[in-house]
Amino acid sequence: MNAPHTARPRIAVVGAAAAGLAAAEGLRRLGWDGEITLVGDEPHPPYDRPPLSKHVLSGSWEPGRTALRDAGQLTELGLDLRLGTRAVAYDPARRTLTLGDAGQTVLRCAGVIAATGVTPRTLPGGDGVEGVHVLRTLEDALALRRRLATPGRRLAVVGGGVLGAEAAAVACALGHQVTLVGTGDTVMGRVLGSEAGRLLADVHRAHGVILRSGQAVTGVRADAGRATGVVLADGTVVEADDVLLAIGSVPAVDWLRPGAEAAGLDLSDGLRCDEFCAAAPGLYGAGDVARWYHPGLGRELRIEHRMNASEQGLAAARNLLAELDPERFGERRPFTPVPYFWSDQYDLKLQAHGVLAGADRTEVRVLGKDPLRLAALYGTADRATGILTIGLPPRQTRSLRALIATPAPWPEAITGLTETVAA
C-alpha cells in the first residue's frame, strides 16, 4: 500500500454523481484551494440520473446528453478525478481513505464528503439471468433500451414506486405489453397516498398497463439462463421476456463499515448525520446515502431525490469548510431544505414539495372537471408538511410551496390551498 504525499491539504468527495459534483463545485466556489479528489465507481464523468428512466430509456436522449458538465468545466475545477475506482475503507480517526485500485492507494484527507448514493435491491433467482434488469446506471438504462428496441416484448416491472411507474410508462408508450406488479393497491401510493395513488393507477390502466396490485414477488423465473417471468407469493407466474426490478435500494455504505464502530458511525439506514450533515469530525454526508436530522421538521430524513442531492452536496461542502477553518469560512449552518421531486409519466407532470410520505391527513382539491389537474395537501394532526400538484402551472405550484416552507397550521394551510387553486 502506498500513501502519496502532497503539500496541499486534500478533501475527498466519494461519489461522482449529482451530490458529489455539487460538493466539489461548492468547495471551489467557496474558496477551497487545496486538493479535491473526486472518486466515482463508474467510468463516466458525472451525469444526471433522472433522465435514465425517461429520456434515455425511451431513446429520445443519447447518453452524452445526460452529462452534468462538459470536459472543459470539469478541468476548470482542478479536480483529482478517480473514475472507475471504488472507495473500500475510511478511517475517521486518521482521516485516511483507501481506494480499491490496483495499488490500494491511501489518501490522507483533511475531510471527506460521502456521496455514494444507493444500490438497487434484487430478487432471488435474478443474478446473472439474461433479461433481468435494474435501473440505476447509464449502462442499466442502455441495456434495457436495447431489449425494448425489439417490438412487442412483454415487460414485468416489479415495484410501483417512482422508478417503476416511469419505466412502465415509457415501455407502454413504446408499444410493449407491460405488467406492473406492486405490493400496494395503487401506483406510488407510499409517497402520494391512497387517493392520488388510485388516480395514477387509473392513468396507467387507461394506457394499457396491466396492474397486479397487492402482490409480493418471491423470485424470478428463468429457463436456460433467460428470464421467463416473475413468481408471485401465491404461486402465480407473470410471464415476461424482460423483468425490471424497481423494488427500492440500499444506501452504499459498505466502504464506511471498517471504521464505523470505532468512530461511532450509525449506518443502519444510510450514514446518520446531524443537522449540519456531519457524521463525525471531518466526515459529512450528502445525497441518497445521507440520513440527517432536519430541525425544521423535527425528524430524520433520507431523501432519494435529484434536487436534494445537489442542495445537500453544497451544504455539506460549506459546513465541512466551516469546521476546518471557521475564521475563514464562518459558522456551520443547519441544512433545512424544502424537499422537492418531480415525475413525468405519459403527458402528466407530478411535482411535490416537502414531505408527503407518512402523512396522517390529506386534502385533495381537483381543479375543474379534469380529475388529473389537482393539488393535494399532506400533513400531520397540527401542520402541513407537503404539497403535490398534477397538471398545475409553475406559478400555482410555487405559491403552494409557501404553505410548507414555514410549516403552516393545518386549518391555515387548507385556507391557503383553497385560495391558491381558485386564483
Coordinates of C-alpha atoms in Angstrom, one line a residue:
M1 CA 0.0 0.0 0.0
N2 CA 1.2 3.5 -0.7
A3 CA 0.3 6.9 0.7
P4 CA 1.2 9.7 -1.7
H5 CA 2.4 12.9 -0.1
T6 CA 1.1 16.2 -1.1
A7 CA 1.9 19.6 0.4
R8 CA -1.7 20.8 -0.2
P9 CA -4.5 19.6 2.1
R10 CA -7.0 17.3 0.5
I11 CA -10.7 16.9 0.7
A12 CA -12.0 13.7 -0.8
V13 CA -15.5 13.5 -2.2
V14 CA -16.6 9.9 -2.6
G15 CA -19.3 9.6 -5.2
A16 CA -19.2 11.3 -8.6
A17 CA -22.9 11.8 -9.3
A18 CA -25.0 14.9 -8.6
A19 CA -24.3 15.2 -4.9
G20 CA -20.6 14.6 -5.3
L21 CA -20.3 17.1 -8.2
A22 CA -22.2 19.7 -6.2
A23 CA -19.9 19.2 -3.3
A24 CA -16.8 19.6 -5.4
E25 CA -18.1 22.7 -7.1
G26 CA -19.2 24.1 -3.8
L27 CA -15.7 23.6 -2.3
R28 CA -14.1 25.5 -5.2
R29 CA -16.7 28.3 -5.3
L30 CA -16.5 28.8 -1.5
G31 CA -12.7 29.2 -1.8
W32 CA -11.1 25.9 -1.1
D33 CA -7.7 26.0 -2.8
G34 CA -6.4 22.6 -1.7
E35 CA -6.7 19.3 -3.5
I36 CA -10.2 17.9 -4.3
T37 CA -10.2 14.2 -5.1
L38 CA -13.5 13.1 -6.7
V39 CA -13.9 9.3 -6.5
G40 CA -16.5 7.6 -8.7
D41 CA -17.0 3.8 -9.2
E42 CA -18.4 4.3 -12.7
P43 CA -16.0 5.2 -15.6
H44 CA -18.2 8.1 -16.7
P45 CA -17.8 11.8 -15.7
P46 CA -20.7 13.0 -13.5
Y47 CA -24.1 12.5 -15.3
D48 CA -27.7 13.0 -14.4
R49 CA -29.8 10.0 -13.3
P50 CA -33.4 11.1 -13.6
P51 CA -33.4 11.1 -17.4
L52 CA -32.4 7.4 -17.4
S53 CA -35.9 6.1 -16.7
K54 CA -37.5 8.6 -19.1
H55 CA -35.5 10.1 -21.9
V56 CA -32.6 7.6 -22.2
L57 CA -34.9 4.6 -21.9
S58 CA -37.3 5.9 -24.5
G59 CA -34.5 6.7 -26.9
S60 CA -35.2 10.4 -27.1
W61 CA -31.9 11.2 -25.5
E62 CA -28.5 9.8 -26.3
P63 CA -26.1 9.1 -23.3
G64 CA -24.0 12.2 -23.8
R65 CA -26.9 14.5 -23.1
T66 CA -27.0 13.3 -19.5
A67 CA -23.6 14.8 -18.7
L68 CA -23.8 17.3 -15.9
R69 CA -20.7 19.2 -17.0
D70 CA -18.5 19.1 -20.1
A71 CA -14.8 18.3 -20.1
G72 CA -13.8 22.0 -20.0
Q73 CA -15.9 22.7 -17.0
L74 CA -14.5 19.8 -15.1
T75 CA -11.0 20.8 -16.0
E76 CA -11.6 24.3 -14.6
L77 CA -12.4 22.8 -11.2
G78 CA -8.9 21.4 -11.0
L79 CA -10.1 18.0 -9.7
D80 CA -8.1 14.9 -9.0
L81 CA -10.6 12.6 -10.8
R82 CA -10.5 9.0 -9.8
L83 CA -13.2 7.5 -12.0
G84 CA -13.8 3.8 -12.3
T85 CA -12.5 3.5 -8.8
R86 CA -14.2 2.4 -5.6
A87 CA -13.5 3.6 -2.1
V88 CA -13.1 0.5 0.1
A89 CA -12.4 1.9 3.6
Y90 CA -12.2 5.1 5.5
D91 CA -10.5 5.6 8.9
P92 CA -12.2 8.6 10.6
A93 CA -9.6 8.8 13.3
R94 CA -6.7 9.0 10.9
R95 CA -8.7 10.6 8.1
T96 CA -7.3 8.2 5.6
L97 CA -9.3 6.9 2.6
T98 CA -8.4 3.7 0.9
L99 CA -9.2 3.1 -2.7
G100 CA -9.8 -0.2 -4.4
D101 CA -7.4 0.5 -7.3
A102 CA -4.5 -1.8 -8.1
G103 CA -2.2 -0.2 -5.6
Q104 CA -4.8 0.1 -2.8
T105 CA -4.0 3.8 -2.7
V106 CA -4.3 5.5 0.7
L107 CA -5.2 9.2 0.7
R108 CA -4.7 11.4 3.7
C109 CA -7.6 13.8 3.9
A110 CA -8.5 17.0 5.8
G111 CA -12.1 15.9 5.3
V112 CA -14.3 13.5 3.4
I113 CA -17.8 14.0 1.9
A114 CA -19.7 10.7 1.5
A115 CA -22.0 10.9 -1.6
T116 CA -22.0 7.3 -2.7
G117 CA -25.8 7.1 -3.2
V118 CA -27.6 3.7 -3.2
T119 CA -27.5 0.3 -4.8
P120 CA -30.7 -1.4 -6.2
R121 CA -32.3 -4.3 -4.4
T122 CA -32.6 -7.6 -6.4
L123 CA -34.7 -10.8 -6.1
P124 CA -33.8 -14.4 -5.7
G125 CA -33.0 -16.1 -9.0
G126 CA -32.3 -12.9 -10.8
D127 CA -28.5 -12.7 -10.6
G128 CA -26.8 -13.3 -13.9
V129 CA -30.1 -14.0 -15.8
E130 CA -30.5 -12.5 -19.2
G131 CA -33.4 -10.2 -19.3
V132 CA -33.4 -9.2 -15.6
H133 CA -32.7 -5.5 -15.2
V134 CA -32.2 -2.8 -12.6
L135 CA -32.2 0.8 -13.5
R136 CA -29.6 2.8 -11.7
T137 CA -26.7 3.5 -14.0
L138 CA -26.3 4.6 -17.6
E139 CA -25.3 1.0 -18.6
D140 CA -28.5 -0.3 -16.9
A141 CA -30.7 2.1 -19.0
L142 CA -29.0 1.3 -22.2
A143 CA -29.2 -2.4 -21.6
L144 CA -33.0 -2.3 -21.1
R145 CA -33.3 0.2 -24.1
R146 CA -31.6 -2.3 -26.4
R147 CA -34.1 -5.0 -25.3
L148 CA -37.0 -2.7 -25.8
A149 CA -35.9 -2.0 -29.3
T150 CA -37.4 -5.3 -30.3
P151 CA -41.2 -4.7 -30.9
G152 CA -43.9 -6.4 -28.9
R153 CA -41.9 -7.5 -25.8
R154 CA -43.5 -8.4 -22.5
L155 CA -42.1 -6.4 -19.7
A156 CA -42.8 -7.2 -16.0
V157 CA -42.0 -4.2 -13.8
V158 CA -41.6 -5.2 -10.1
G159 CA -42.3 -2.2 -7.9
G160 CA -44.9 0.5 -8.1
G161 CA -42.8 3.4 -6.9
V162 CA -41.5 6.4 -8.9
L163 CA -38.9 4.4 -10.9
G164 CA -41.2 1.5 -11.7
A165 CA -44.0 3.8 -12.7
E166 CA -41.8 5.9 -15.0
A167 CA -40.3 2.9 -16.7
A168 CA -43.7 1.3 -17.2
A169 CA -45.0 4.5 -18.8
V170 CA -42.0 4.6 -21.2
A171 CA -42.3 0.9 -22.2
C172 CA -46.0 1.2 -22.7
A173 CA -45.6 4.2 -24.9
L174 CA -43.1 2.2 -27.0
G175 CA -45.8 -0.4 -27.7
H176 CA -44.8 -3.2 -25.3
Q177 CA -47.0 -5.2 -23.1
V178 CA -46.3 -4.0 -19.6
T179 CA -47.3 -5.6 -16.3
L180 CA -46.7 -3.5 -13.2
V181 CA -46.6 -5.6 -10.0
G182 CA -46.7 -3.9 -6.6
T183 CA -47.5 -4.8 -3.0
G184 CA -49.8 -1.8 -2.7
D185 CA -53.2 -1.3 -4.4
T186 CA -52.1 2.0 -6.0
V187 CA -49.2 3.4 -8.0
M188 CA -46.7 5.4 -6.0
G189 CA -49.0 5.0 -3.1
R190 CA -46.3 5.1 -0.4
V191 CA -45.5 8.6 -1.5
L192 CA -48.7 10.0 -2.9
G193 CA -51.2 8.4 -0.5
S194 CA -54.3 6.4 -1.5
E195 CA -56.4 9.0 -3.4
A196 CA -53.7 10.3 -5.7
G197 CA -52.2 6.9 -6.0
R198 CA -55.5 5.4 -7.2
L199 CA -55.8 8.2 -9.8
L200 CA -52.3 7.4 -11.1
A201 CA -53.1 3.7 -11.2
D202 CA -56.2 4.5 -13.4
V203 CA -54.0 6.5 -15.8
H204 CA -51.7 3.5 -16.2
R205 CA -54.6 1.2 -16.8
A206 CA -56.0 3.6 -19.4
H207 CA -52.8 3.4 -21.3
G208 CA -52.8 -0.4 -21.3
V209 CA -50.6 -1.3 -18.4
I210 CA -51.7 -4.4 -16.5
L211 CA -51.6 -3.8 -12.8
R212 CA -51.1 -6.7 -10.4
S213 CA -51.8 -4.9 -7.1
G214 CA -51.3 -6.2 -3.6
Q215 CA -48.9 -8.8 -4.8
A216 CA -45.5 -9.7 -3.4
V217 CA -42.9 -11.2 -5.9
T218 CA -40.9 -14.0 -4.4
G219 CA -38.4 -14.5 -7.2
V220 CA -37.5 -14.5 -10.9
R221 CA -38.4 -17.5 -13.1
A222 CA -35.8 -18.4 -15.8
D223 CA -35.2 -21.1 -18.3
A224 CA -31.7 -21.8 -19.8
G225 CA -30.4 -18.6 -18.2
R226 CA -33.1 -16.3 -19.7
A227 CA -35.9 -14.7 -17.8
T228 CA -39.4 -16.0 -18.4
G229 CA -41.3 -14.1 -15.8
V230 CA -41.7 -13.5 -12.0
V231 CA -43.3 -15.7 -9.4
L232 CA -45.9 -14.1 -7.1
A233 CA -46.4 -15.1 -3.4
D234 CA -49.5 -17.1 -4.3
G235 CA -47.5 -19.2 -6.8
T236 CA -48.9 -17.3 -9.9
V237 CA -46.3 -16.6 -12.6
V238 CA -46.4 -13.4 -14.6
E239 CA -44.8 -14.3 -17.9
A240 CA -42.3 -11.9 -19.3
D241 CA -39.4 -11.6 -21.8
D242 CA -37.8 -8.9 -19.6
V243 CA -38.1 -8.1 -15.9
L244 CA -37.3 -4.7 -14.3
L245 CA -36.6 -4.8 -10.6
A246 CA -37.6 -1.5 -9.1
I247 CA -38.1 -2.6 -5.6
G248 CA -36.1 0.0 -3.8
S249 CA -32.4 0.4 -2.9
V250 CA -30.0 0.2 0.0
P251 CA -27.5 3.0 0.9
A252 CA -24.0 2.4 -0.4
V253 CA -22.1 2.4 3.0
D254 CA -20.0 -0.7 2.8
W255 CA -16.8 1.3 2.4
L256 CA -17.6 3.0 5.7
R257 CA -18.1 -0.2 7.7
P258 CA -14.4 -1.0 8.6
G259 CA -14.1 2.2 10.7
A260 CA -17.7 2.6 11.7
E261 CA -17.7 1.1 15.2
A262 CA -14.6 2.9 16.4
A263 CA -15.9 6.2 15.1
G264 CA -19.4 5.7 16.4
L265 CA -21.0 5.8 12.9
D266 CA -24.6 4.7 12.6
L267 CA -25.0 3.0 9.2
S268 CA -28.4 1.4 9.9
D269 CA -30.2 3.4 7.2
G270 CA -27.5 5.3 5.4
L271 CA -24.9 7.4 7.0
R272 CA -26.5 9.1 10.0
C273 CA -25.7 12.8 10.2
D274 CA -26.7 15.8 12.3
E275 CA -28.4 18.9 11.2
F276 CA -25.1 20.1 9.6
C277 CA -24.8 16.9 7.6
A278 CA -21.9 15.8 9.8
A279 CA -21.5 12.2 10.8
A280 CA -18.2 12.5 12.6
P281 CA -15.4 15.2 12.7
G282 CA -14.3 15.7 9.2
L283 CA -16.9 13.4 7.7
Y284 CA -20.0 14.7 6.1
G285 CA -22.8 13.1 4.1
A286 CA -24.8 14.2 1.0
G287 CA -27.5 12.8 -1.3
D288 CA -29.2 9.5 -1.2
V289 CA -26.7 7.9 1.2
A290 CA -27.2 10.5 3.9
R291 CA -29.7 10.3 6.7
W292 CA -29.8 13.6 8.5
Y293 CA -31.7 15.5 11.2
H294 CA -34.0 18.2 9.7
P295 CA -34.6 20.7 12.6
G296 CA -37.5 22.4 10.8
L297 CA -39.4 19.1 10.6
G298 CA -38.1 17.7 13.9
R299 CA -37.2 14.3 12.3
E300 CA -34.5 12.4 10.4
L301 CA -34.8 12.2 6.7
R302 CA -33.1 10.2 3.9
I303 CA -34.2 11.5 0.6
E304 CA -33.5 9.9 -2.8
H305 CA -34.4 12.9 -5.0
R306 CA -32.2 14.7 -7.5
M307 CA -32.8 18.2 -6.2
N308 CA -31.9 17.2 -2.6
A309 CA -28.6 15.7 -3.9
S310 CA -27.4 19.0 -5.3
E311 CA -28.6 21.1 -2.4
Q312 CA -27.1 18.8 0.2
G313 CA -23.8 18.4 -1.6
L314 CA -23.3 22.2 -1.4
A315 CA -24.4 22.3 2.2
A316 CA -22.0 19.5 3.2
A317 CA -19.2 21.3 1.4
R318 CA -20.0 24.6 3.2
N319 CA -20.2 23.0 6.6
L320 CA -17.0 20.9 6.2
L321 CA -15.1 24.1 5.3
A322 CA -16.6 25.9 8.3
E323 CA -15.4 23.1 10.5
L324 CA -11.9 23.1 9.1
D325 CA -11.4 26.9 9.2
P326 CA -14.2 28.8 10.9
E327 CA -12.3 32.1 10.8
R328 CA -12.2 31.9 7.0
F329 CA -15.4 30.2 6.2
G330 CA -17.7 31.2 9.0
E331 CA -20.1 29.2 11.1
R332 CA -21.8 26.0 10.1
R333 CA -25.5 26.2 9.0
P334 CA -28.2 23.6 9.6
F335 CA -29.5 22.0 6.4
T336 CA -33.2 22.7 6.3
P337 CA -34.5 22.4 2.7
V338 CA -38.0 22.1 1.5
P339 CA -37.6 18.7 -0.3
Y340 CA -38.7 18.7 -4.0
F341 CA -39.2 16.0 -6.6
W342 CA -41.0 15.6 -9.9
S343 CA -42.0 12.7 -12.1
D344 CA -43.0 12.6 -15.8
Q345 CA -45.4 9.9 -16.8
Y346 CA -47.2 9.9 -20.1
D347 CA -48.3 13.6 -20.5
L348 CA -48.5 14.2 -16.8
K349 CA -46.1 16.1 -14.7
L350 CA -46.2 15.5 -10.9
Q351 CA -44.5 17.9 -8.6
A352 CA -44.1 17.6 -4.9
H353 CA -42.7 19.9 -2.2
G354 CA -42.0 18.9 1.3
V355 CA -42.6 15.5 2.8
L356 CA -45.6 13.5 1.7
A357 CA -44.8 10.0 3.0
G358 CA -46.2 9.2 6.4
A359 CA -48.8 11.9 6.4
D360 CA -51.7 11.5 8.8
R361 CA -54.1 13.5 6.7
T362 CA -54.6 14.5 3.1
E363 CA -56.8 17.1 1.4
V364 CA -57.1 16.8 -2.4
R365 CA -58.6 19.6 -4.5
V366 CA -59.4 18.9 -8.1
L367 CA -59.4 21.9 -10.5
G368 CA -62.4 22.0 -12.8
K369 CA -63.7 18.8 -14.4
D370 CA -60.3 17.2 -15.0
P371 CA -59.5 14.8 -12.2
L372 CA -55.9 14.9 -13.2
R373 CA -55.5 18.6 -12.6
L374 CA -55.2 18.7 -8.8
A375 CA -53.4 19.9 -5.8
A376 CA -53.1 17.9 -2.6
L377 CA -52.1 18.9 0.8
Y378 CA -50.3 16.5 3.2
G379 CA -49.7 16.8 6.9
T380 CA -49.9 15.7 10.5
A381 CA -52.6 16.5 13.0
D382 CA -51.3 20.0 13.6
R383 CA -49.5 21.2 10.5
A384 CA -48.9 20.9 6.7
T385 CA -45.8 19.0 5.7
G386 CA -46.1 18.5 1.9
I387 CA -47.9 19.6 -1.3
L388 CA -48.5 17.6 -4.5
T389 CA -49.6 19.1 -7.8
I390 CA -50.6 17.4 -11.0
G391 CA -51.1 19.5 -14.2
L392 CA -50.8 22.8 -12.5
P393 CA -48.8 25.7 -14.0
P394 CA -45.5 26.6 -12.3
R395 CA -46.9 29.8 -10.7
Q396 CA -49.6 28.0 -8.7
T397 CA -47.1 25.3 -7.7
R398 CA -44.7 27.9 -6.4
S399 CA -47.4 29.6 -4.5
L400 CA -48.4 26.4 -2.8
R401 CA -44.8 25.7 -1.8
A402 CA -45.0 28.7 0.6
L403 CA -47.6 26.8 2.7
I404 CA -44.9 24.4 3.8
A405 CA -41.7 26.4 3.6
T406 CA -42.6 27.5 7.1
P407 CA -45.0 24.8 8.1
A408 CA -48.4 26.3 8.5
P409 CA -51.1 25.0 10.9
W410 CA -53.4 22.7 9.1
P411 CA -56.5 25.0 9.1
E412 CA -54.4 27.9 7.8
A413 CA -52.8 25.6 5.1
I414 CA -56.3 24.5 3.9
T415 CA -57.3 28.1 3.5
G416 CA -54.2 28.8 1.5
L417 CA -54.8 25.8 -0.6
T418 CA -58.3 26.9 -1.4
E419 CA -57.3 30.4 -2.2
T420 CA -54.4 29.4 -4.5
V421 CA -56.2 26.8 -6.6
A422 CA -59.1 29.3 -7.0
A423 CA -56.8 32.0 -8.3

